[in-house]
Amino acid sequence: MNDWFHKQGGRDRFIDWLALDSKLNSALGEAWSRVKDYWNAGSSYFARFQLVGWRRLLNEFASESLTMLFGGFVVLYGLALPAFQEFDESKFLTGRYAVTFLDVNGNEIGRRGILHNDSVPLNEIPDVLIKATLATEDRRFFEHYGVDVFGTLRALVTNVQANEVVQGGSTLTQQLAKNLFLSSERSLQRKIKELFLSFLLESRYSKKQILKLYFDRAYMGGGTFGVEAASQYYFGKSVRDISMAEAAVLAGLFKAPSKYSPLVDLAASRARTNQVLDNLVEAGYYTAGQVHAARMSPAKIVEARASTSPDWFLDWAYEEIQRIAEGKNQYVLTARTTIDLTLQRQAEEALAAALRKEGRDNNFHSGAIVVMETDGKVKAIVGGPDYGESQFNRATHAKRQPGSSFKVYVYATAMENGYTPETIVRDASRSCGNWSPSNYGGGGGSGGRLPLWEALARSLNTVAAELSFAVGREKVIEMTKRLGIEGVKKTCSMALGDGGITVLEHTGGFATFANGGKLAKPYGILDITTSKGDLLYSRERDEPPAPQVLSRHVAEEMNVMLNRVVTQGTGGMANLDFTNVAGKTGTSTGPKDAWFMGFTGKYVAGVWIGNDDNRPMRAGVTGGHQAAPIWHDVMTVAHTDMNIPTIPGLAPHPRQVEEQQRLAQLRAQQVAAGLEPAQASDAQKPQSIMPPKTREALKVLIAALRKANDEGPAPAPGNGGASQLPMPADPKEPQPTADKPDRRALLDTSHDDLSIPAAGAAPVSKASAAALP
C-alpha cells in the first residue's frame, strides 16, 4: 500500500496498546492477589489476640478509660491555662524592697514590702499562733496537696446543718493563691483558677515556705500586712512575745480583718477570739483548762485608733517603685508621693456612700475611682468598696468594658481625619459581618442627619460605629496607643467599648484632652531616696517632658464636644455650678459596667461601678445616672477654691469670672481704705524693704563717714586708717575689683541711691542693684 501511514513506518513507530493493556491487567491482578494474601496472613496473625468474654469487657473498659483520660487532660489543660497565666513569680520577690512612703510634705503615710518588722523567721513565730491558725483555717494543712477534699466536705455538712456559712473549705494554700494572684469575686471561674494555682504552689514550695508566705502576705487590717506588723499595730509588741489570747486575736483576723478588727468592732473581735480558742481545743492542740486563762484575760489593744493609711494608692505606688528601682540594686527606699490624703478619704467615702445608697437596689456591689491632675499626677485611688475584704485593686488591675466612654478615642481619630464638631452625620451605620450597631434602647438608628457634637452628646452607637469604619479601626487603635492605652483589639464593635480597659488607663487617656493634647501618663512617685539619703530617682530630673501626642486644635474641639455631653447630653448629672466640666458616660451590655469619665481645668477623674463576678446590674442602670453623681460628689469636694484653670478650648465659667471680679473689687476697696498696699506697676521703682529706722541710721552713718574723710588728717601709713581721698592711685598697688571695690566709691555713694535687694543684704548703688537678679 502506498498510503502515508505505512510510508512513515507504520504501527511500529507508535505505542503497542495491546501489550500495554496486557501488562497492566497482569500487574493489577498480581497486586490484588498479594493484598488478599497479606490480609489473610494478617487476619490469621491477629486472630490469636481476639478477646472474648470477660477479657473483652476488660479491654473495652481500659480503652474507654484511656480515651476519657486523654479527654480529661485536654479539659484540665484548658481550665488550668488561665490560672497559670495569672501566676507571677514577681509576687514572691516583693520582699526584696522595703519602702517607706511619704506625702508631698514629707510626712510618712505608710510602708510596703518586707520591712524590718516583717522578717521574723518561721521558727521564731510562737507555736500557739501557728496552731491557732491551723485549727481555724486549715487543720489538715500538712496532709493535703493544696486542696482538702475531706475538709471541704466537712465544711459543707457543717454549713448545711447550721443553715449558714459558718466554716470555709479553702485551705491555706488556696487563700495564699487568692491573696497573691486573684480577686475575691465569688465565681466558678475564680475558684477553678484558685484550685490550679494551689497545686502549682504546692509543687514549687514546701509546706513551711507556704506557711511563712501566708503569715507575711496576709492583710491584717489597719493597713498592715503580715503577723509581725499586725502584732506591732494592735499590741505594740513583736509577734515573738504575744500571749495565747493575742495569738487568738491575730488568727481570727485572717478571715475578715475589717470585720473582726478589735479597733473596728471590739465585740465581734472578742466573739471571734473565743471561736479560735474553741478551735484549739477541738483540734486537740490544747485542753479546755489551758485556754481558760486566755478567755479570762482578753488581749489588750494598745490604742483605739482608726487607720488612715491610703492602702489602694500605696499598693499601686509600690508597684511603681519596683518598676523604677529595677536593676539599681537598692532595696531599702523612701519615696515621696503625689497623694492628697484629704481627697483620697473623700473619694473613698463617696464610693462607699453610693454603694450603701443605691448598690442593693440596683444590684451593683463594687466600684473604683481615680483622681489625677491634668498632667497625670495621681491624687487618689479607690480600688474597691472595702480594702479589708479584698485587696484586689480594681482601679489599676481590673480590665472592664468602657462602653460608650470609649467613643472619645473614635471621635478624636475622626477629628484628625477632617471631621469637625459641626460635620453633619447620619444616625445610621453599615453592618460588619453579622453584626449591626443599635442605639441604647434598641433600633438601628433613625437615619436622620445631625451635627457630630450632638451625636456624641446623645451617645449614638450607630454614628460611633460608622466613624470607626470610615476612618479605619486601625487608626483608632493607634490613637489609643498614643494616649497610653494598651490591649485594644480590632473588632466590629470596638467603637462601642467592647474591650477591657482599667480605670487608671482610661483616666490618663482623658487627661490628654484636659491638658491640650500632651501625654498624661499616670504617675505617683516624685522622688526616691536610698537608706543613705542618696537621690535614686527624681521625676523632674529623670523623666523627659511630656510629648504632644494630639494636636492642641483637636484637643480643644474634643473638649467643646465633651462639654456639651455634660450641658446638653447624657452627662448632665456630673455638671458643676462653679466651673466647666467635660466628660463622657459609658454603659456596657448587660448592663455590667457603668462609667463616667470627666475633667475640669484642674482635675481629671474616672468612676466605674459594677460587680466583681460580672453579674449584670439592674436594667436601666447607666453611667449617666449612677456613675456621674459619684463623680459630681468627688469633684465638688476636690475643688477647695476658685483657682481653677480654664479647660483648653472653652471660655471661663461665668461663676469663675464673677468670683475674680468680686475679689478684684474687694482688693480695690481694701487699698482705698489703706488696709492693703497697692501693687506696684512694672514702670514704678521697686519699693525698698528696709525699715525706716534702719534707713535713718544709715543716713547718719554715711554723713559721719563723709565728714571724717573731708576734714580729718591723713593717717600715718600702717595705722589702719583710711588714706587721703585726693591721692592718686599707685600703679603698683592692687586696683579695685568686683570682689574688692574702692572704699572711696562707697563713701561717695549718696544715701538716696540705696536700694535693698533682700532683707539683711548690704546696701548697693543703683547701678549695682540693676545688675542683681
Short mmCIF file of N, CA and C in Angstrom, two decimals, residues 266-378:
data_model
loop_
_atom_site.label_atom_id
_atom_site.label_comp_id
_atom_site.label_asym_id
_atom_site.label_seq_id
_atom_site.Cartn_x
_atom_site.Cartn_y
_atom_site.Cartn_z
N LEU A 266 -15.04 45.77 118.70
CA LEU A 266 -14.42 45.01 119.78
C LEU A 266 -15.26 43.79 120.14
N ALA A 267 -16.58 43.92 120.13
CA ALA A 267 -17.44 42.79 120.49
C ALA A 267 -17.30 41.65 119.48
N ALA A 268 -17.28 41.99 118.19
CA ALA A 268 -17.11 40.96 117.17
C ALA A 268 -15.73 40.32 117.27
N SER A 269 -14.73 41.11 117.61
CA SER A 269 -13.38 40.58 117.78
C SER A 269 -13.31 39.60 118.95
N ARG A 270 -13.96 39.93 120.07
CA ARG A 270 -13.96 39.03 121.23
C ARG A 270 -14.67 37.72 120.90
N ALA A 271 -15.78 37.81 120.18
CA ALA A 271 -16.51 36.60 119.81
C ALA A 271 -15.67 35.72 118.88
N ARG A 272 -14.99 36.35 117.95
CA ARG A 272 -14.13 35.60 117.03
C ARG A 272 -12.96 34.98 117.79
N THR A 273 -12.40 35.68 118.76
CA THR A 273 -11.29 35.16 119.56
C THR A 273 -11.72 33.91 120.32
N ASN A 274 -12.91 33.94 120.92
CA ASN A 274 -13.41 32.77 121.64
C ASN A 274 -13.63 31.59 120.70
N GLN A 275 -14.04 31.87 119.47
CA GLN A 275 -14.22 30.80 118.49
C GLN A 275 -12.87 30.15 118.15
N VAL A 276 -11.83 30.98 118.02
CA VAL A 276 -10.49 30.46 117.74
C VAL A 276 -10.01 29.59 118.91
N LEU A 277 -10.27 30.03 120.14
CA LEU A 277 -9.87 29.23 121.31
C LEU A 277 -10.63 27.90 121.35
N ASP A 278 -11.90 27.92 120.97
CA ASP A 278 -12.65 26.67 120.86
C ASP A 278 -12.03 25.73 119.82
N ASN A 279 -11.58 26.32 118.70
CA ASN A 279 -10.96 25.50 117.65
C ASN A 279 -9.68 24.85 118.13
N LEU A 280 -8.92 25.57 118.98
CA LEU A 280 -7.69 24.99 119.53
C LEU A 280 -7.99 23.74 120.35
N VAL A 281 -9.09 23.78 121.07
CA VAL A 281 -9.47 22.62 121.88
C VAL A 281 -10.00 21.50 120.99
N GLU A 282 -10.86 21.84 120.02
CA GLU A 282 -11.44 20.84 119.14
C GLU A 282 -10.37 20.13 118.31
N ALA A 283 -9.36 20.85 117.90
CA ALA A 283 -8.29 20.25 117.09
C ALA A 283 -7.34 19.41 117.93
N GLY A 284 -7.45 19.49 119.27
CA GLY A 284 -6.61 18.70 120.14
C GLY A 284 -5.25 19.30 120.43
N TYR A 285 -5.09 20.57 120.09
CA TYR A 285 -3.79 21.21 120.36
C TYR A 285 -3.64 21.60 121.83
N TYR A 286 -4.76 21.99 122.47
CA TYR A 286 -4.74 22.39 123.88
C TYR A 286 -5.99 21.84 124.54
N THR A 287 -5.94 21.78 125.86
CA THR A 287 -7.10 21.37 126.63
C THR A 287 -7.94 22.60 126.99
N ALA A 288 -9.16 22.35 127.44
CA ALA A 288 -10.04 23.45 127.84
C ALA A 288 -9.43 24.23 129.00
N GLY A 289 -8.74 23.54 129.90
CA GLY A 289 -8.11 24.22 131.03
C GLY A 289 -6.98 25.12 130.60
N GLN A 290 -6.24 24.73 129.56
CA GLN A 290 -5.12 25.55 129.09
C GLN A 290 -5.58 26.84 128.42
N VAL A 291 -6.73 26.83 127.79
CA VAL A 291 -7.22 28.05 127.13
C VAL A 291 -8.10 28.88 128.05
N HIS A 292 -8.40 28.37 129.26
CA HIS A 292 -9.28 29.10 130.16
C HIS A 292 -8.68 30.46 130.56
N ALA A 293 -7.40 30.50 130.80
CA ALA A 293 -6.76 31.76 131.19
C ALA A 293 -6.87 32.80 130.08
N ALA A 294 -6.76 32.35 128.84
CA ALA A 294 -6.87 33.28 127.72
C ALA A 294 -8.29 33.83 127.61
N ARG A 295 -9.29 33.03 127.97
CA ARG A 295 -10.67 33.53 127.95
C ARG A 295 -10.89 34.58 129.04
N MET A 296 -10.28 34.33 130.21
CA MET A 296 -10.48 35.23 131.33
C MET A 296 -9.66 36.52 131.22
N SER A 297 -8.58 36.49 130.45
CA SER A 297 -7.72 37.68 130.30
C SER A 297 -7.60 38.01 128.82
N PRO A 298 -8.58 38.72 128.27
CA PRO A 298 -8.55 39.05 126.84
C PRO A 298 -7.34 39.92 126.49
N ALA A 299 -6.97 39.92 125.25
CA ALA A 299 -5.85 40.73 124.77
C ALA A 299 -6.15 42.21 124.94
N LYS A 300 -5.14 42.97 125.31
CA LYS A 300 -5.28 44.42 125.48
C LYS A 300 -4.74 45.12 124.24
N ILE A 301 -5.58 45.96 123.68
CA ILE A 301 -5.19 46.71 122.48
C ILE A 301 -4.49 47.99 122.92
N VAL A 302 -3.37 48.30 122.28
CA VAL A 302 -2.55 49.41 122.77
C VAL A 302 -3.22 50.76 122.59
N GLU A 303 -3.96 50.91 121.48
CA GLU A 303 -4.56 52.23 121.25
C GLU A 303 -5.73 52.07 120.30
N ALA A 304 -6.84 52.69 120.64
CA ALA A 304 -8.02 52.64 119.78
C ALA A 304 -7.91 53.74 118.75
N ARG A 305 -7.29 53.46 117.63
CA ARG A 305 -7.09 54.45 116.59
C ARG A 305 -7.59 53.89 115.26
N ALA A 306 -8.08 54.76 114.46
CA ALA A 306 -8.55 54.35 113.14
C ALA A 306 -7.42 54.51 112.14
N SER A 307 -7.36 53.60 111.21
CA SER A 307 -6.30 53.65 110.21
C SER A 307 -6.61 54.69 109.14
N THR A 308 -5.62 55.49 108.79
CA THR A 308 -5.77 56.46 107.70
C THR A 308 -4.83 56.13 106.56
N SER A 309 -4.34 54.91 106.55
CA SER A 309 -3.39 54.52 105.51
C SER A 309 -4.10 54.44 104.16
N PRO A 310 -3.60 55.14 103.14
CA PRO A 310 -4.22 55.09 101.80
C PRO A 310 -3.79 53.83 101.06
N ASP A 311 -4.35 52.70 101.45
CA ASP A 311 -3.82 51.41 101.02
C ASP A 311 -3.93 51.18 99.52
N TRP A 312 -5.04 51.60 98.90
CA TRP A 312 -5.17 51.40 97.46
C TRP A 312 -4.05 52.12 96.72
N PHE A 313 -3.83 53.36 97.10
CA PHE A 313 -2.77 54.15 96.44
C PHE A 313 -1.40 53.54 96.70
N LEU A 314 -1.15 53.12 97.95
CA LEU A 314 0.17 52.59 98.29
C LEU A 314 0.46 51.29 97.53
N ASP A 315 -0.54 50.45 97.35
CA ASP A 315 -0.32 49.21 96.60
C ASP A 315 0.14 49.52 95.18
N TRP A 316 -0.52 50.48 94.54
CA TRP A 316 -0.12 50.86 93.18
C TRP A 316 1.24 51.55 93.18
N ALA A 317 1.48 52.43 94.14
CA ALA A 317 2.76 53.13 94.22
C ALA A 317 3.90 52.15 94.46
N TYR A 318 3.63 51.08 95.21
CA TYR A 318 4.66 50.07 95.47
C TYR A 318 5.04 49.34 94.17
N GLU A 319 4.05 49.09 93.32
CA GLU A 319 4.33 48.50 92.02
C GLU A 319 5.17 49.46 91.17
N GLU A 320 4.88 50.75 91.26
CA GLU A 320 5.66 51.74 90.52
C GLU A 320 7.10 51.78 91.02
N ILE A 321 7.28 51.65 92.33
CA ILE A 321 8.63 51.65 92.91
C ILE A 321 9.44 50.49 92.35
N GLN A 322 8.83 49.31 92.32
CA GLN A 322 9.55 48.14 91.82
C GLN A 322 9.93 48.30 90.36
N ARG A 323 9.07 48.96 89.59
CA ARG A 323 9.39 49.19 88.17
C ARG A 323 10.54 50.18 88.03
N ILE A 324 10.50 51.25 88.81
CA ILE A 324 11.53 52.29 88.71
C ILE A 324 12.88 51.80 89.23
N ALA A 325 12.84 51.07 90.36
CA ALA A 325 14.08 50.66 91.03
C ALA A 325 14.67 49.37 90.47
N GLU A 326 14.02 48.76 89.50
CA GLU A 326 14.51 47.51 88.95
C GLU A 326 15.93 47.67 88.39
N GLY A 327 16.82 46.80 88.83
CA GLY A 327 18.18 46.80 88.32
C GLY A 327 19.12 47.81 88.95
N LYS A 328 18.65 48.57 89.94
CA LYS A 328 19.50 49.59 90.55
C LYS A 328 20.13 49.12 91.86
N ASN A 329 19.82 47.90 92.27
CA ASN A 329 20.46 47.26 93.43
C ASN A 329 20.30 48.07 94.71
N GLN A 330 19.18 48.73 94.85
CA GLN A 330 18.85 49.43 96.09
C GLN A 330 17.48 48.95 96.53
N TYR A 331 17.36 48.52 97.80
CA TYR A 331 16.14 47.84 98.22
C TYR A 331 15.48 48.47 99.45
N VAL A 332 16.19 49.28 100.21
CA VAL A 332 15.60 49.99 101.34
C VAL A 332 15.43 51.45 100.89
N LEU A 333 14.19 51.83 100.61
CA LEU A 333 13.94 53.09 99.93
C LEU A 333 12.90 53.93 100.65
N THR A 334 12.95 55.21 100.40
CA THR A 334 11.93 56.15 100.86
C THR A 334 11.42 56.92 99.64
N ALA A 335 10.12 56.94 99.47
CA ALA A 335 9.53 57.54 98.27
C ALA A 335 8.56 58.64 98.66
N ARG A 336 8.68 59.78 97.98
CA ARG A 336 7.73 60.88 98.17
C ARG A 336 6.69 60.79 97.06
N THR A 337 5.43 60.79 97.46
CA THR A 337 4.35 60.50 96.53
C THR A 337 3.52 61.76 96.23
N THR A 338 2.57 61.57 95.32
CA THR A 338 1.73 62.68 94.86
C THR A 338 0.37 62.71 95.56
N ILE A 339 0.11 61.81 96.47
CA ILE A 339 -1.24 61.65 97.00
C ILE A 339 -1.73 62.87 97.77
N ASP A 340 -3.02 63.11 97.68
CA ASP A 340 -3.72 64.09 98.50
C ASP A 340 -4.59 63.30 99.48
N LEU A 341 -4.16 63.22 100.74
CA LEU A 341 -4.84 62.35 101.70
C LEU A 341 -6.29 62.77 101.92
N THR A 342 -6.55 64.06 101.92
CA THR A 342 -7.93 64.52 102.10
C THR A 342 -8.80 64.07 100.94
N LEU A 343 -8.30 64.26 99.74
CA LEU A 343 -9.05 63.85 98.56
C LEU A 343 -9.21 62.33 98.50
N GLN A 344 -8.19 61.59 98.93
CA GLN A 344 -8.28 60.14 98.97
C GLN A 344 -9.41 59.69 99.89
N ARG A 345 -9.48 60.28 101.07
CA ARG A 345 -10.52 59.92 102.02
C ARG A 345 -11.91 60.31 101.48
N GLN A 346 -12.01 61.45 100.85
CA GLN A 346 -13.30 61.89 100.32
C GLN A 346 -13.76 60.98 99.18
N ALA A 347 -12.83 60.52 98.35
CA ALA A 347 -13.20 59.62 97.25
C ALA A 347 -13.68 58.28 97.80
N GLU A 348 -13.00 57.76 98.82
CA GLU A 348 -13.42 56.50 99.43
C GLU A 348 -14.82 56.64 100.02
N GLU A 349 -15.07 57.76 100.70
CA GLU A 349 -16.38 57.97 101.30
C GLU A 349 -17.46 58.12 100.24
N ALA A 350 -17.15 58.76 99.11
CA ALA A 350 -18.14 58.94 98.05
C ALA A 350 -18.56 57.60 97.46
N LEU A 351 -17.59 56.71 97.22
CA LEU A 351 -17.93 55.40 96.68
C LEU A 351 -18.71 54.58 97.69
N ALA A 352 -18.27 54.59 98.94
CA ALA A 352 -18.97 53.82 99.98
C ALA A 352 -20.41 54.31 100.14
N ALA A 353 -20.60 55.62 100.11
CA ALA A 353 -21.95 56.17 100.25
C ALA A 353 -22.84 55.75 99.09
N ALA A 354 -22.29 55.75 97.87
CA ALA A 354 -23.09 55.36 96.71
C ALA A 354 -23.47 53.89 96.77
N LEU A 355 -22.54 53.04 97.21
CA LEU A 355 -22.84 51.61 97.32
C LEU A 355 -23.90 51.35 98.39
N ARG A 356 -23.82 52.09 99.48
CA ARG A 356 -24.84 51.93 100.53
C ARG A 356 -26.20 52.41 100.05
N LYS A 357 -26.21 53.51 99.35
CA LYS A 357 -27.48 54.15 98.98
C LYS A 357 -28.17 53.45 97.82
N GLU A 358 -27.42 53.07 96.79
CA GLU A 358 -28.04 52.55 95.58
C GLU A 358 -27.59 51.14 95.21
N GLY A 359 -26.51 50.65 95.83
CA GLY A 359 -25.95 49.38 95.41
C GLY A 359 -26.91 48.22 95.51
N ARG A 360 -27.61 48.09 96.62
CA ARG A 360 -28.51 46.95 96.80
C ARG A 360 -29.68 47.01 95.83
N ASP A 361 -30.30 48.17 95.70
CA ASP A 361 -31.47 48.29 94.82
C ASP A 361 -31.12 48.09 93.36
N ASN A 362 -29.92 48.54 92.96
CA ASN A 362 -29.52 48.46 91.55
C ASN A 362 -28.59 47.30 91.26
N ASN A 363 -28.34 46.47 92.27
CA ASN A 363 -27.55 45.25 92.11
C ASN A 363 -26.13 45.52 91.62
N PHE A 364 -25.46 46.51 92.20
CA PHE A 364 -24.02 46.65 91.98
C PHE A 364 -23.35 46.78 93.35
N HIS A 365 -22.23 46.10 93.51
CA HIS A 365 -21.60 45.99 94.83
C HIS A 365 -20.11 46.32 94.81
N SER A 366 -19.63 46.85 93.70
CA SER A 366 -18.21 47.17 93.61
C SER A 366 -18.04 48.44 92.79
N GLY A 367 -16.85 49.00 92.86
CA GLY A 367 -16.57 50.22 92.12
C GLY A 367 -15.12 50.63 92.27
N ALA A 368 -14.73 51.65 91.54
CA ALA A 368 -13.36 52.15 91.59
C ALA A 368 -13.35 53.61 91.15
N ILE A 369 -12.40 54.37 91.70
CA ILE A 369 -12.27 55.80 91.38
C ILE A 369 -10.79 56.13 91.26
N VAL A 370 -10.45 56.96 90.28
CA VAL A 370 -9.11 57.52 90.14
C VAL A 370 -9.24 59.02 89.93
N VAL A 371 -8.46 59.78 90.69
CA VAL A 371 -8.43 61.24 90.54
C VAL A 371 -6.99 61.64 90.28
N MET A 372 -6.77 62.45 89.25
CA MET A 372 -5.42 62.94 88.96
C MET A 372 -5.49 64.37 88.44
N GLU A 373 -4.35 65.02 88.44
CA GLU A 373 -4.25 66.32 87.80
C GLU A 373 -4.10 66.13 86.30
N THR A 374 -4.19 67.21 85.55
CA THR A 374 -4.25 67.09 84.10
C THR A 374 -2.94 66.60 83.48
N ASP A 375 -1.84 66.63 84.23
CA ASP A 375 -0.57 66.13 83.69
C ASP A 375 -0.34 64.66 84.03
N GLY A 376 -1.28 64.01 84.73
CA GLY A 376 -1.15 62.61 85.10
C GLY A 376 -0.76 62.37 86.54
N LYS A 377 -0.60 63.43 87.34
CA LYS A 377 -0.22 63.30 88.74
C LYS A 377 -1.40 62.75 89.53
N VAL A 378 -1.28 61.50 89.97
CA VAL A 378 -2.39 60.82 90.64
C VAL A 378 -2.53 61.36 92.07
#
